[in-house]
CSV table of C-alpha atoms and ligand atoms in Angstrom, one decimal:
chain,number,residue,atom,x,y,z
A,1,MET,CA,17.5,-18.4,25.9
A,2,THR,CA,21.5,-17.6,25.8
A,3,ILE,CA,22.5,-15.6,23.9
A,4,ALA,CA,26.2,-15.4,23.4
A,5,LYS,CA,28.6,-12.8,25.2
A,6,THR,CA,30.6,-11.0,22.3
A,7,ALA,CA,32.0,-8.1,23.3
A,8,ALA,CA,29.8,-6.1,21.6
A,9,SER,CA,27.0,-7.1,23.3
A,10,GLY,CA,28.4,-6.1,26.2
A,11,GLY,CA,31.1,-8.9,27.2
A,12,PRO,CA,30.9,-11.4,29.5
A,13,GLY,CA,29.9,-9.1,32.0
A,14,LEU,CA,26.1,-8.1,31.0
A,15,HIS,CA,23.6,-10.0,32.4
A,16,PRO,CA,21.7,-12.7,30.9
A,17,GLU,CA,18.5,-11.2,31.0
A,18,VAL,CA,19.9,-8.4,30.1
A,19,LEU,CA,20.7,-9.7,27.2
A,20,ALA,CA,17.4,-10.8,26.2
A,21,PHE,CA,16.2,-7.9,27.3
A,22,THR,CA,18.5,-6.2,24.0
A,23,SER,CA,18.5,-8.4,21.8
A,24,SER,CA,16.8,-7.6,17.9
A,25,LEU,CA,17.5,-10.4,16.6
A,26,ALA,CA,13.7,-12.7,16.9
A,27,LEU,CA,12.9,-9.8,14.8
A,28,ASP,CA,15.4,-8.8,13.0
A,29,LYS,CA,16.7,-11.9,11.3
A,30,ALA,CA,14.2,-11.0,8.4
A,31,LEU,CA,16.4,-8.4,7.5
A,32,LEU,CA,19.1,-11.7,6.6
A,33,THR,CA,18.8,-10.9,2.9
A,34,GLU,CA,19.5,-7.4,3.1
A,35,ASP,CA,22.5,-7.5,5.6
A,36,LEU,CA,23.9,-9.8,3.8
A,37,VAL,CA,23.5,-7.7,0.7
A,38,GLY,CA,24.7,-4.3,2.9
A,39,SER,CA,28.0,-6.5,4.1
A,40,ILE,CA,28.9,-7.7,1.1
A,41,ALA,CA,29.3,-4.2,-0.9
A,42,HIS,CA,30.5,-2.9,2.6
A,43,LEU,CA,33.2,-5.8,1.8
A,44,THR,CA,33.7,-4.4,-1.7
A,45,MET,CA,34.1,-0.9,-0.9
A,46,LEU,CA,36.4,-1.8,1.7
A,47,SER,CA,38.9,-4.0,-0.4
A,48,ARG,CA,38.4,-2.1,-3.4
A,49,THR,CA,39.8,0.7,-1.8
A,50,ARG,CA,43.0,-1.1,0.0
A,51,LEU,CA,41.3,-1.3,3.3
A,52,ILE,CA,41.6,-4.5,4.1
A,53,PRO,CA,43.7,-7.3,1.4
A,54,SER,CA,41.3,-8.6,-0.9
A,55,GLU,CA,41.8,-12.1,0.0
A,56,ASP,CA,40.6,-11.6,3.9
A,57,ALA,CA,37.5,-9.7,1.3
A,58,ARG,CA,37.5,-12.3,-0.8
A,59,ALA,CA,37.3,-15.6,2.4
A,60,ILE,CA,35.2,-13.2,4.4
A,61,ARG,CA,32.3,-12.8,1.5
A,62,GLU,CA,32.6,-17.0,1.0
A,63,GLN,CA,30.9,-17.0,4.4
A,64,LEU,CA,28.0,-14.5,3.7
A,65,VAL,CA,27.3,-16.4,0.3
A,66,ALA,CA,27.4,-19.4,2.7
A,67,ILE,CA,25.1,-17.1,5.0
A,68,TRP,CA,23.1,-17.1,3.1
A,69,LYS,CA,22.4,-19.9,1.3
A,70,GLY,CA,21.7,-21.2,4.2
A,71,ALA,CA,19.6,-19.8,5.0
A,72,GLN,CA,18.0,-20.6,1.9
A,73,ALA,CA,18.4,-23.6,1.9
A,74,GLY,CA,16.7,-23.7,5.5
A,75,THR,CA,19.8,-25.0,7.7
A,76,LEU,CA,21.5,-22.2,8.6
A,77,VAL,CA,21.4,-21.8,12.5
A,78,LEU,CA,21.9,-18.9,13.5
A,79,ALA,CA,23.9,-17.9,17.6
A,80,ASP,CA,21.7,-16.6,19.7
A,81,GLU,CA,22.9,-12.9,19.3
A,82,GLU,CA,21.6,-10.1,20.1
A,83,ASP,CA,20.8,-9.3,16.3
A,84,VAL,CA,21.5,-10.0,12.9
A,85,HIS,CA,24.0,-8.4,12.3
A,86,MET,CA,26.0,-9.9,15.3
A,87,ALA,CA,24.6,-13.1,14.7
A,88,VAL,CA,26.4,-13.0,11.1
A,89,GLU,CA,29.1,-11.6,12.0
A,90,ALA,CA,29.2,-15.0,15.0
A,91,GLU,CA,28.4,-16.8,12.3
A,92,ILE,CA,32.1,-15.9,9.8
A,93,THR,CA,34.1,-15.9,12.6
A,94,ARG,CA,32.9,-19.3,13.2
A,95,VAL,CA,35.0,-20.2,10.7
A,96,LEU,CA,37.2,-16.7,9.7
A,97,GLY,CA,38.1,-17.3,13.2
A,98,GLU,CA,39.8,-13.4,13.7
A,99,ARG,CA,40.1,-12.2,10.0
A,100,ALA,CA,36.6,-12.1,10.2
A,101,GLY,CA,36.7,-9.1,12.7
A,102,LEU,CA,38.0,-7.0,8.9
A,103,LEU,CA,34.8,-7.2,7.7
A,104,HIS,CA,33.8,-4.1,10.3
A,105,THR,CA,36.1,-1.6,9.5
A,106,ALA,CA,34.3,1.6,9.1
A,107,ARG,CA,31.4,0.6,9.9
A,108,SER,CA,28.8,1.1,13.3
A,109,ARG,CA,25.5,-1.1,13.5
A,110,ASN,CA,23.8,2.1,13.5
A,111,ASP,CA,25.2,2.4,10.1
A,112,GLN,CA,24.7,-0.5,9.3
A,113,VAL,CA,21.0,-1.2,10.7
A,114,ALA,CA,20.1,1.9,9.0
A,115,LEU,CA,21.1,0.3,5.3
A,116,ASP,CA,18.9,-2.7,5.9
A,117,LEU,CA,15.7,-0.7,7.1
A,118,ARG,CA,16.4,1.1,3.9
A,119,LEU,CA,17.2,-2.2,1.4
A,120,HIS,CA,14.2,-3.5,2.5
A,121,VAL,CA,11.6,-0.4,2.5
A,122,ARG,CA,13.0,-0.4,-1.0
A,123,GLU,CA,12.5,-3.8,-1.7
A,124,LYS,CA,9.2,-4.2,0.1
A,125,VAL,CA,7.8,-0.5,-1.6
A,126,ALA,CA,8.2,-2.7,-5.6
A,127,GLU,CA,6.5,-5.8,-4.3
A,128,VAL,CA,3.5,-3.6,-3.3
A,129,LEU,CA,4.1,-1.4,-6.9
A,130,GLY,CA,3.3,-4.7,-8.5
A,131,VAL,CA,0.3,-5.9,-6.9
A,132,LEU,CA,-1.3,-2.1,-7.1
A,133,ALA,CA,-0.5,-2.5,-10.4
A,134,LYS,CA,-2.3,-5.5,-10.7
A,135,LEU,CA,-5.5,-4.0,-8.6
A,136,LEU,CA,-5.8,-1.1,-11.4
A,137,GLU,CA,-5.8,-3.5,-13.9
A,138,GLY,CA,-7.8,-5.1,-12.1
A,139,LEU,CA,-10.2,-2.9,-12.0
A,140,ALA,CA,-10.4,-1.0,-15.1
A,141,ALA,CA,-11.1,-4.3,-16.9
A,142,ARG,CA,-13.6,-5.2,-14.7
A,143,ALA,CA,-14.8,-1.1,-15.3
A,144,GLU,CA,-15.0,-2.1,-18.9
A,145,ALA,CA,-17.1,-4.9,-18.4
A,146,GLU,CA,-20.0,-3.0,-16.5
A,147,ARG,CA,-20.0,0.1,-18.6
A,148,GLU,CA,-24.7,-1.0,-19.0
A,149,THR,CA,-24.2,-1.2,-15.2
A,150,LEU,CA,-26.0,1.7,-13.5
A,151,LEU,CA,-26.5,1.1,-9.3
A,152,PRO,CA,-27.1,4.2,-6.8
A,153,SER,CA,-24.5,6.4,-5.5
A,154,TYR,CA,-24.3,7.2,-2.2
A,155,THR,CA,-24.0,10.4,0.3
A,156,HIS,CA,-25.2,10.2,3.2
A,157,ARG,CA,-24.8,6.9,3.1
A,158,GLN,CA,-28.3,8.1,1.6
A,159,ARG,CA,-28.9,7.2,-2.7
A,160,ALA,CA,-27.6,10.9,-4.3
A,161,GLN,CA,-27.2,9.4,-8.2
A,162,PRO,CA,-27.6,6.9,-10.8
A,163,ILE,CA,-24.0,6.3,-12.1
A,164,SER,CA,-22.7,2.8,-13.7
A,165,LEU,CA,-20.8,0.2,-12.3
A,166,ALA,CA,-17.2,0.6,-13.9
A,167,TYR,CA,-17.6,4.8,-13.0
A,168,LEU,CA,-17.6,3.1,-8.8
A,169,LEU,CA,-15.1,1.6,-9.6
A,170,CYS,CA,-12.9,3.9,-11.4
A,171,GLY,CA,-13.2,6.0,-8.1
A,172,TYR,CA,-11.8,3.2,-6.4
A,173,GLY,CA,-9.1,3.0,-8.5
A,174,ALA,CA,-8.3,6.9,-8.5
A,175,MET,CA,-7.6,5.9,-4.8
A,176,PHE,CA,-5.6,3.5,-5.4
A,177,THR,CA,-3.3,6.1,-8.5
A,178,ARG,CA,-2.6,8.1,-5.5
A,179,ASP,CA,-0.9,5.4,-3.7
A,180,VAL,CA,1.2,4.9,-6.4
A,181,ASP,CA,2.4,8.8,-5.9
A,182,ALA,CA,2.7,7.9,-2.2
A,183,LEU,CA,4.6,5.2,-2.9
A,184,GLY,CA,6.9,6.9,-5.1
A,185,PHE,CA,7.7,10.2,-2.4
A,186,VAL,CA,9.4,7.0,0.0
A,187,LEU,CA,11.5,5.7,-3.6
A,188,GLU,CA,12.4,8.9,-3.2
A,189,GLN,CA,13.1,9.4,0.2
A,190,VAL,CA,14.4,5.9,1.1
A,191,SER,CA,16.5,5.9,-1.6
A,192,ALA,CA,20.0,8.0,-0.2
A,193,LEU,CA,22.7,5.2,1.1
A,194,PRO,CA,23.2,5.7,5.0
A,195,LEU,CA,26.3,3.2,4.7
A,196,GLY,CA,29.7,4.7,5.7
A,197,VAL,CA,28.9,7.4,8.1
A,198,GLY,CA,29.5,4.8,11.6
A,199,ALA,CA,28.0,5.0,14.7
A,200,ILE,CA,27.4,9.0,14.1
A,201,GLY,CA,30.1,11.0,13.3
A,202,GLY,CA,32.3,9.3,10.4
A,203,THR,CA,35.8,7.3,10.5
A,204,SER,CA,38.9,8.3,9.7
A,205,LEU,CA,39.7,5.8,7.5
A,206,PRO,CA,39.8,6.7,3.9
A,207,ILE,CA,36.6,5.0,2.8
A,208,ASP,CA,34.7,5.5,-0.2
A,209,ARG,CA,30.9,6.4,0.1
A,210,GLU,CA,30.9,6.3,-3.5
A,211,VAL,CA,31.4,3.1,-4.8
A,212,THR,CA,29.1,1.4,-1.8
A,213,ARG,CA,26.6,3.8,-3.0
A,214,GLU,CA,27.1,2.0,-6.9
A,215,LEU,CA,27.1,-1.3,-5.5
A,216,LEU,CA,24.3,-0.6,-4.1
A,217,ARG,CA,22.5,1.7,-6.8
A,218,PHE,CA,21.5,4.2,-5.1
A,219,PRO,CA,21.0,7.5,-7.0
A,220,ARG,CA,22.6,10.1,-3.6
A,221,LEU,CA,24.3,9.5,0.0
A,222,THR,CA,23.0,10.3,3.0
A,223,MET,CA,24.4,14.2,3.9
A,224,ASN,CA,25.0,13.6,7.3
A,225,GLY,CA,25.5,10.9,9.7
A,226,LEU,CA,24.3,12.1,13.0
A,227,ASP,CA,20.8,12.8,11.0
A,228,THR,CA,21.3,9.4,9.5
A,229,VAL,CA,21.5,7.2,11.8
A,230,GLY,CA,18.9,8.5,13.8
A,231,ASP,CA,16.6,9.4,11.3
A,232,ARG,CA,13.5,6.9,10.4
A,233,ASP,CA,11.7,9.2,8.6
A,234,PHE,CA,11.4,6.9,5.4
A,235,ALA,CA,10.1,5.2,7.8
A,236,MET,CA,7.4,7.0,8.8
A,237,ASP,CA,7.0,7.6,5.1
A,238,PHE,CA,6.0,3.8,4.2
A,239,ALA,CA,3.7,3.4,7.1
A,240,TYR,CA,1.8,6.6,5.7
A,241,ALA,CA,2.0,5.4,2.3
A,242,ALA,CA,0.7,2.2,3.7
A,243,MET,CA,-1.7,3.3,6.3
A,244,ARG,CA,-3.7,5.5,2.8
A,245,SER,CA,-3.8,3.1,1.1
A,246,LEU,CA,-5.3,0.9,3.6
A,247,LEU,CA,-7.8,3.1,4.4
A,248,HIS,CA,-8.7,3.0,0.3
A,249,ALA,CA,-8.9,-0.3,1.3
A,250,SER,CA,-11.3,-0.4,3.4
A,251,ARG,CA,-13.3,1.5,2.3
A,252,VAL,CA,-13.8,0.1,-0.5
A,253,ALA,CA,-14.7,-3.8,1.8
A,254,THR,CA,-17.1,-1.5,3.7
A,255,ASP,CA,-18.8,-0.9,0.0
A,256,PHE,CA,-18.9,-4.4,-0.8
A,257,TYR,CA,-20.1,-5.8,2.7
A,258,ASP,CA,-22.6,-3.2,2.8
A,259,PHE,CA,-23.4,-4.6,-0.8
A,260,ALA,CA,-23.7,-8.3,-0.1
A,261,SER,CA,-26.3,-7.3,2.5
A,262,PRO,CA,-29.8,-8.5,2.2
A,263,GLU,CA,-30.6,-5.1,2.4
A,264,PHE,CA,-28.8,-3.3,-0.5
A,265,GLY,CA,-28.8,-7.3,-2.6
A,266,PHE,CA,-26.2,-5.9,-4.9
A,267,VAL,CA,-24.2,-8.6,-5.3
A,268,LYS,CA,-23.8,-12.0,-4.6
A,269,LEU,CA,-20.4,-13.3,-3.3
A,270,ASP,CA,-18.7,-16.5,-5.3
A,271,GLY,CA,-18.8,-19.3,-3.1
A,272,GLU,CA,-14.6,-19.4,-3.5
A,273,ILE,CA,-14.9,-16.1,-0.9
A,274,ALA,CA,-17.8,-15.9,1.1
A,275,CYS,CA,-17.3,-17.9,4.9
A,276,GLY,CA,-19.7,-19.6,6.6
A,277,SER,CA,-21.0,-19.5,9.8
A,278,SER,CA,-21.2,-22.0,13.1
A,279,MET,CA,-24.0,-22.1,14.0
A,280,MET,CA,-26.0,-20.6,11.2
A,281,PRO,CA,-26.0,-22.7,8.1
A,282,GLN,CA,-27.9,-19.9,5.9
A,283,LYS,CA,-24.6,-18.3,5.7
A,284,ARG,CA,-22.7,-16.1,3.7
A,285,ASN,CA,-21.0,-13.8,5.6
A,286,PRO,CA,-17.9,-11.3,3.8
A,287,ASP,CA,-15.5,-12.3,6.3
A,288,VAL,CA,-12.8,-11.5,3.3
A,289,PHE,CA,-13.9,-7.9,3.1
A,290,GLU,CA,-14.7,-7.5,6.7
A,291,LEU,CA,-10.5,-8.6,7.3
A,292,ILE,CA,-9.9,-6.2,4.3
A,293,ARG,CA,-11.8,-3.0,6.6
A,294,GLY,CA,-10.0,-5.0,10.5
A,295,LYS,CA,-6.4,-5.8,8.9
A,296,SER,CA,-6.0,-1.5,7.5
A,297,GLY,CA,-6.8,-0.6,11.4
A,298,ARG,CA,-3.1,-2.3,12.4
A,299,ALA,CA,-1.2,0.3,10.1
A,300,VAL,CA,-3.4,3.2,12.1
A,301,GLY,CA,-1.5,2.1,14.8
A,302,ASN,CA,2.4,1.3,12.8
A,303,LEU,CA,2.0,5.1,12.0
A,304,ASN,CA,1.4,6.4,15.5
A,305,THR,CA,4.5,2.9,16.9
A,306,LEU,CA,6.6,4.9,15.0
A,307,ALA,CA,6.3,8.4,15.0
A,308,VAL,CA,5.9,7.7,19.5
A,309,LEU,CA,9.1,6.0,19.0
A,310,VAL,CA,10.5,9.0,17.5
A,311,LYS,CA,9.0,11.5,18.9
A,312,GLY,CA,10.7,11.2,22.2
A,313,LEU,CA,14.5,11.0,20.9
A,314,PRO,CA,17.1,13.9,20.5
A,315,GLY,CA,18.9,13.5,17.9
A,316,GLY,CA,21.4,10.9,16.4
A,317,TYR,CA,20.7,7.0,17.5
A,318,SER,CA,19.1,6.2,20.7
A,319,ARG,CA,18.6,2.3,20.8
A,320,ASP,CA,14.6,2.8,20.8
A,321,LEU,CA,15.1,3.2,17.5
A,322,GLN,CA,15.3,-1.2,17.5
A,323,GLU,CA,11.3,-0.6,18.2
A,324,ASP,CA,10.8,0.3,15.0
A,325,ARG,CA,11.1,-3.0,13.4
A,326,GLN,CA,7.7,-5.2,14.8
A,327,VAL,CA,6.1,-2.3,12.7
A,328,LEU,CA,7.9,-1.8,9.9
A,329,LEU,CA,8.8,-5.7,9.1
A,330,GLU,CA,5.1,-5.6,9.3
A,331,THR,CA,4.3,-3.3,6.8
A,332,GLY,CA,4.7,-4.5,3.8
A,333,PRO,CA,3.3,-8.0,4.1
A,334,LEU,CA,0.2,-6.2,5.1
A,335,LEU,CA,-0.3,-3.7,2.4
A,336,THR,CA,1.2,-7.1,-0.1
A,337,SER,CA,-1.4,-9.0,1.3
A,338,VAL,CA,-4.7,-7.1,2.0
A,339,LEU,CA,-4.3,-5.2,-1.8
A,340,SER,CA,-4.0,-9.2,-2.8
A,341,MET,CA,-7.0,-10.2,-1.7
A,342,LEU,CA,-9.2,-7.0,-2.0
A,343,HIS,CA,-7.8,-7.4,-5.9
A,344,LEU,CA,-8.4,-11.7,-5.8
A,345,ALA,CA,-12.1,-10.8,-3.9
A,346,LEU,CA,-13.4,-8.1,-7.0
A,347,GLY,CA,-12.7,-10.8,-9.2
A,348,LYS,CA,-15.2,-12.8,-7.6
A,349,VAL,CA,-18.2,-10.4,-7.1
A,350,HIS,CA,-21.1,-10.8,-9.0
A,351,PHE,CA,-23.5,-7.7,-9.8
A,352,ASP,CA,-27.2,-8.6,-10.0
A,353,LYS,CA,-27.6,-5.9,-12.3
A,354,GLU,CA,-32.0,-6.1,-12.1
A,355,ARG,CA,-31.7,-5.9,-8.4
A,356,CYS,CA,-29.0,-2.8,-9.0
A,357,PHE,CA,-31.0,-1.3,-11.9
A,358,ALA,CA,-34.0,-1.5,-9.6
A,359,ALA,CA,-33.2,0.8,-7.0
A,360,VAL,CA,-32.1,3.3,-9.5
A,361,GLU,CA,-35.1,3.3,-11.5
A,362,SER,CA,-37.4,2.5,-8.5
A,363,ASP,CA,-35.7,6.4,-6.1
A,364,TYR,CA,-35.6,9.9,-7.1
A,365,MET,CA,-32.1,9.6,-8.2
A,366,GLN,CA,-32.4,11.8,-10.9
A,367,ALA,CA,-34.4,14.2,-9.6
A,368,THR,CA,-30.8,17.0,-10.3
A,369,ASP,CA,-31.2,16.2,-14.0
A,370,VAL,CA,-34.5,17.1,-14.4
A,371,ALA,CA,-33.5,20.0,-12.3
A,372,GLU,CA,-30.5,20.3,-14.4
A,373,ALA,CA,-32.3,19.9,-18.4
A,374,LEU,CA,-35.1,23.2,-16.6
A,375,ALA,CA,-31.5,25.4,-16.4
A,376,MET,CA,-31.0,24.4,-19.7
A,377,LYS,CA,-33.8,25.3,-21.0
A,378,GLY,CA,-33.4,29.5,-18.4
A,379,ILE,CA,-34.8,28.8,-15.5
A,380,PRO,CA,-32.4,29.8,-12.7
A,381,PHE,CA,-30.8,26.2,-11.0
A,382,ARG,CA,-32.4,27.6,-7.6
A,383,THR,CA,-35.8,27.7,-9.2
A,384,ALA,CA,-35.8,24.7,-11.1
A,385,TYR,CA,-34.1,22.8,-7.9
A,386,LYS,CA,-37.7,24.4,-6.1
A,387,ALA,CA,-39.6,23.0,-8.9
A,388,THR,CA,-38.0,19.6,-9.5
A,389,GLY,CA,-39.0,19.0,-5.1
A,390,ALA,CA,-42.3,19.9,-5.2
A,391,LEU,CA,-42.3,17.0,-8.1
A,392,VAL,CA,-40.6,15.0,-5.8
A,393,ARG,CA,-42.7,15.4,-3.2
A,394,ALA,CA,-45.6,15.1,-5.9
A,395,CYS,CA,-44.7,11.7,-6.4
A,396,GLN,CA,-43.5,10.3,-3.4
A,397,GLU,CA,-47.3,11.2,-2.2
A,398,ARG,CA,-48.3,9.2,-4.9
A,399,GLY,CA,-45.8,6.0,-4.3
A,400,LEU,CA,-44.7,7.0,-8.1
A,401,PRO,CA,-40.8,6.8,-9.0
A,402,LEU,CA,-39.9,9.7,-10.7
A,403,ALA,CA,-39.1,7.4,-14.3
A,404,LYS,CA,-42.7,7.0,-14.1
A,405,VAL,CA,-43.7,10.7,-13.2
A,406,THR,CA,-46.6,11.4,-16.4
A,407,LEU,CA,-46.0,15.0,-18.4
A,408,GLU,CA,-49.4,15.3,-16.3
A,409,LEU,CA,-48.4,15.3,-13.1
A,410,ALA,CA,-45.6,17.7,-13.9
A,411,GLN,CA,-46.9,20.7,-15.6
A,412,SER,CA,-49.8,19.9,-13.1
A,413,VAL,CA,-46.8,21.1,-10.2
A,414,ASP,CA,-45.1,23.6,-12.8
A,415,PRO,CA,-46.1,23.8,-16.5
A,416,ARG,CA,-42.8,24.8,-17.0
A,417,PHE,CA,-42.0,20.9,-17.1
A,418,ASP,CA,-42.3,19.6,-20.4
A,419,ALA,CA,-41.5,15.6,-22.2
A,420,GLU,CA,-38.4,16.6,-23.3
A,421,VAL,CA,-37.0,17.9,-19.9
A,422,LEU,CA,-38.6,14.7,-18.4
A,423,LYS,CA,-36.9,12.4,-20.7
A,424,SER,CA,-33.7,12.9,-18.2
A,425,ALA,CA,-35.5,11.3,-16.0
A,426,ASP,CA,-34.6,8.1,-17.1
A,427,PRO,CA,-31.9,6.3,-15.0
A,428,ARG,CA,-30.0,5.8,-18.5
A,429,ARG,CA,-30.0,9.3,-20.2
A,430,ALA,CA,-29.3,10.6,-16.6
A,431,VAL,CA,-26.1,8.9,-16.8
A,432,GLU,CA,-25.6,9.3,-20.3
A,433,ARG,CA,-25.9,13.3,-20.4
A,434,LYS,CA,-22.8,13.5,-18.4
A,435,ALA,CA,-20.2,14.6,-20.5
A,436,ASN,CA,-18.2,16.9,-17.7
A,437,ALA,CA,-15.1,15.5,-17.0
A,438,GLY,CA,-14.7,13.4,-13.9
A,439,GLY,CA,-18.7,12.8,-14.5
A,440,THR,CA,-20.4,9.3,-14.8
A,441,GLY,CA,-21.2,9.9,-18.4
A,442,PRO,CA,-19.7,7.1,-20.6
A,443,ALA,CA,-16.8,9.1,-22.7
A,444,SER,CA,-15.3,10.4,-19.8
A,445,VAL,CA,-15.4,6.9,-18.0
A,446,GLU,CA,-14.0,5.5,-20.7
A,447,LYS,CA,-11.3,8.4,-19.9
A,448,GLN,CA,-10.9,6.5,-16.5
A,449,ILE,CA,-10.2,3.2,-17.2
A,450,ALA,CA,-7.5,4.7,-19.6
A,451,GLU,CA,-6.0,6.7,-16.8
A,452,LEU,CA,-6.1,3.5,-14.5
A,453,LYS,CA,-4.0,1.3,-17.2
A,454,SER,CA,-1.7,4.0,-17.8
A,455,HIS,CA,-1.4,4.6,-13.9
A,456,ALA,CA,-1.1,0.8,-13.7
A,457,ALA,CA,1.9,0.5,-16.7
A,458,ARG,CA,3.5,3.4,-14.5
A,459,ALA,CA,3.6,1.4,-11.4
A,460,ARG,CA,5.3,-1.9,-13.1
A,461,ALA,CA,7.5,0.8,-14.6
A,462,MET,CA,8.8,1.8,-11.6
A,463,ALA,CA,8.7,-1.5,-9.8
A,464,ASP,CA,10.9,-2.6,-12.3
A,465,ALA,CA,13.5,0.2,-12.2
A,466,VAL,CA,13.8,-0.8,-8.4
A,467,PRO,CA,17.5,-2.4,-7.5
A,468,ARG,CA,15.8,-5.4,-6.2
A,469,LEU,CA,17.6,-7.9,-3.5
A,470,ALA,CA,18.1,-11.0,-5.5
A,471,ALA,CA,19.0,-9.5,-8.3
A,472,LEU,CA,22.1,-7.4,-6.3
A,473,PHE,CA,23.2,-10.1,-4.5
A,474,ASP,CA,24.1,-12.2,-7.7
A,475,SER,CA,25.5,-9.2,-8.7
A,476,LEU,CA,28.0,-8.8,-5.8
A,477,GLN,CA,28.9,-12.4,-5.4
A,478,GLU,CA,30.9,-11.9,-8.9
A,479,ALA,CA,31.8,-8.4,-8.5
A,480,ALA,CA,35.2,-7.4,-8.8
A,481,LEU,CA,37.1,-6.7,-5.3
B,501,LIG,N1,20.1,-3.7,16.6
B,501,LIG,C1,20.2,-2.5,17.0
B,501,LIG,C2,19.3,-1.6,16.4
B,501,LIG,O1,18.2,-2.7,15.1
B,501,LIG,C3,21.5,-2.3,15.7
B,501,LIG,C4,22.4,-1.0,16.3
B,501,LIG,C5,22.7,-0.9,18.0
B,501,LIG,N2,23.1,-0.5,18.0
B,501,LIG,C6,24.3,0.1,19.3
B,501,LIG,N3,25.5,0.9,19.6
B,501,LIG,N4,24.2,-1.0,20.4
B,501,LIG,O2,19.0,-0.7,16.5
């Protein structure tokens, strides 16, 4: 690769291989829109504060807009430069000559890149919130349709208690509601304008950071330049939120990976999401769920990468920080693609209701309910637990599921069992009788479905409140200079 030797990339003295080694352009050209939006806002501020003449500002803005249009049309060819910031400067210099140099007044690439990254994270968070809203709505809608479907729940991957499928889906949704919170925190952290602190100590030119802040719609300014240029906490917060969300997706995917196996036999994968084998003609593999799980691992690595990157640094900016680019730029698309795929795939799994119910009915998962029914009669729970345990063992010896136990057998184990108590061995009753908040009972599940819907609406509202790059670009193009 040959790299134009601008003064900022080391001048003519720098070895070409050193320039190639130090360049981030291959990655950070993905930040072109962010860079242009930031530059137009900075330019507008420079013009409004009379630091540069407005005619020059207008000419430079025209070029910045032309670069954006070229990028949209696919005709833009960026010069081989050290990074996207220098490539943009090189492009406007090509057209405007020396005048182009006015743009970098009172700015360093250190605060410029911090801005680009914050704009990027803000944009991606808005996109992800939109996807999360859809996922939560999808889970709520499916839960509404699956109120009557019963299946086993698992602890230690052993059958535990009968639950409704609606409850299981609300359980998944509950995890994703916390992702909305985590992304809300990221938005709060990212929403400080870094631009205007220069390389580290500020600028002696009379700029007005408030103008830039308003133009880019950041609610506040960063407090201290030394901190600002070395700060990647917002990137780690995003990577953490992403990792947590993808761990959630991974766990859901693992459930479906299991449920689709003949050993469980609870779900059939629609032909649209079942992958085949190149050798075994009978296969219908859950590759989609495996890859949701597999890709989530990347997010764990990405957070780790950022933490290790920052770990050895002193205060202020160090060039190491450029190595944040790969993992940070991957985070948004990774999150969006995995969550979107989960949403799509969940719409294409068919539960085998009979098989699910047979699993519930043929087992002893209602034992807790029987013990609780005894406890309701005033028998201490531990005593009821032991009596029910003995009843389960008696049933197991006879190969009898708990739902089929006779009063005679129960009373031979413990005379305190009666017909009323045994009714709770009916799996449907076991589910219906759970009236506590947060349980699998129907009233609680109704509330949970409503909560998922309200979190979805909240996620959407949060996303809508984020100033988006395209809209900022439009308004900045017309802003008074
Ligand atoms: N490409 C650099 C980065 O992404 C831009 C900042 C470089 N600053 C500097 N003083 N060399 O971090």
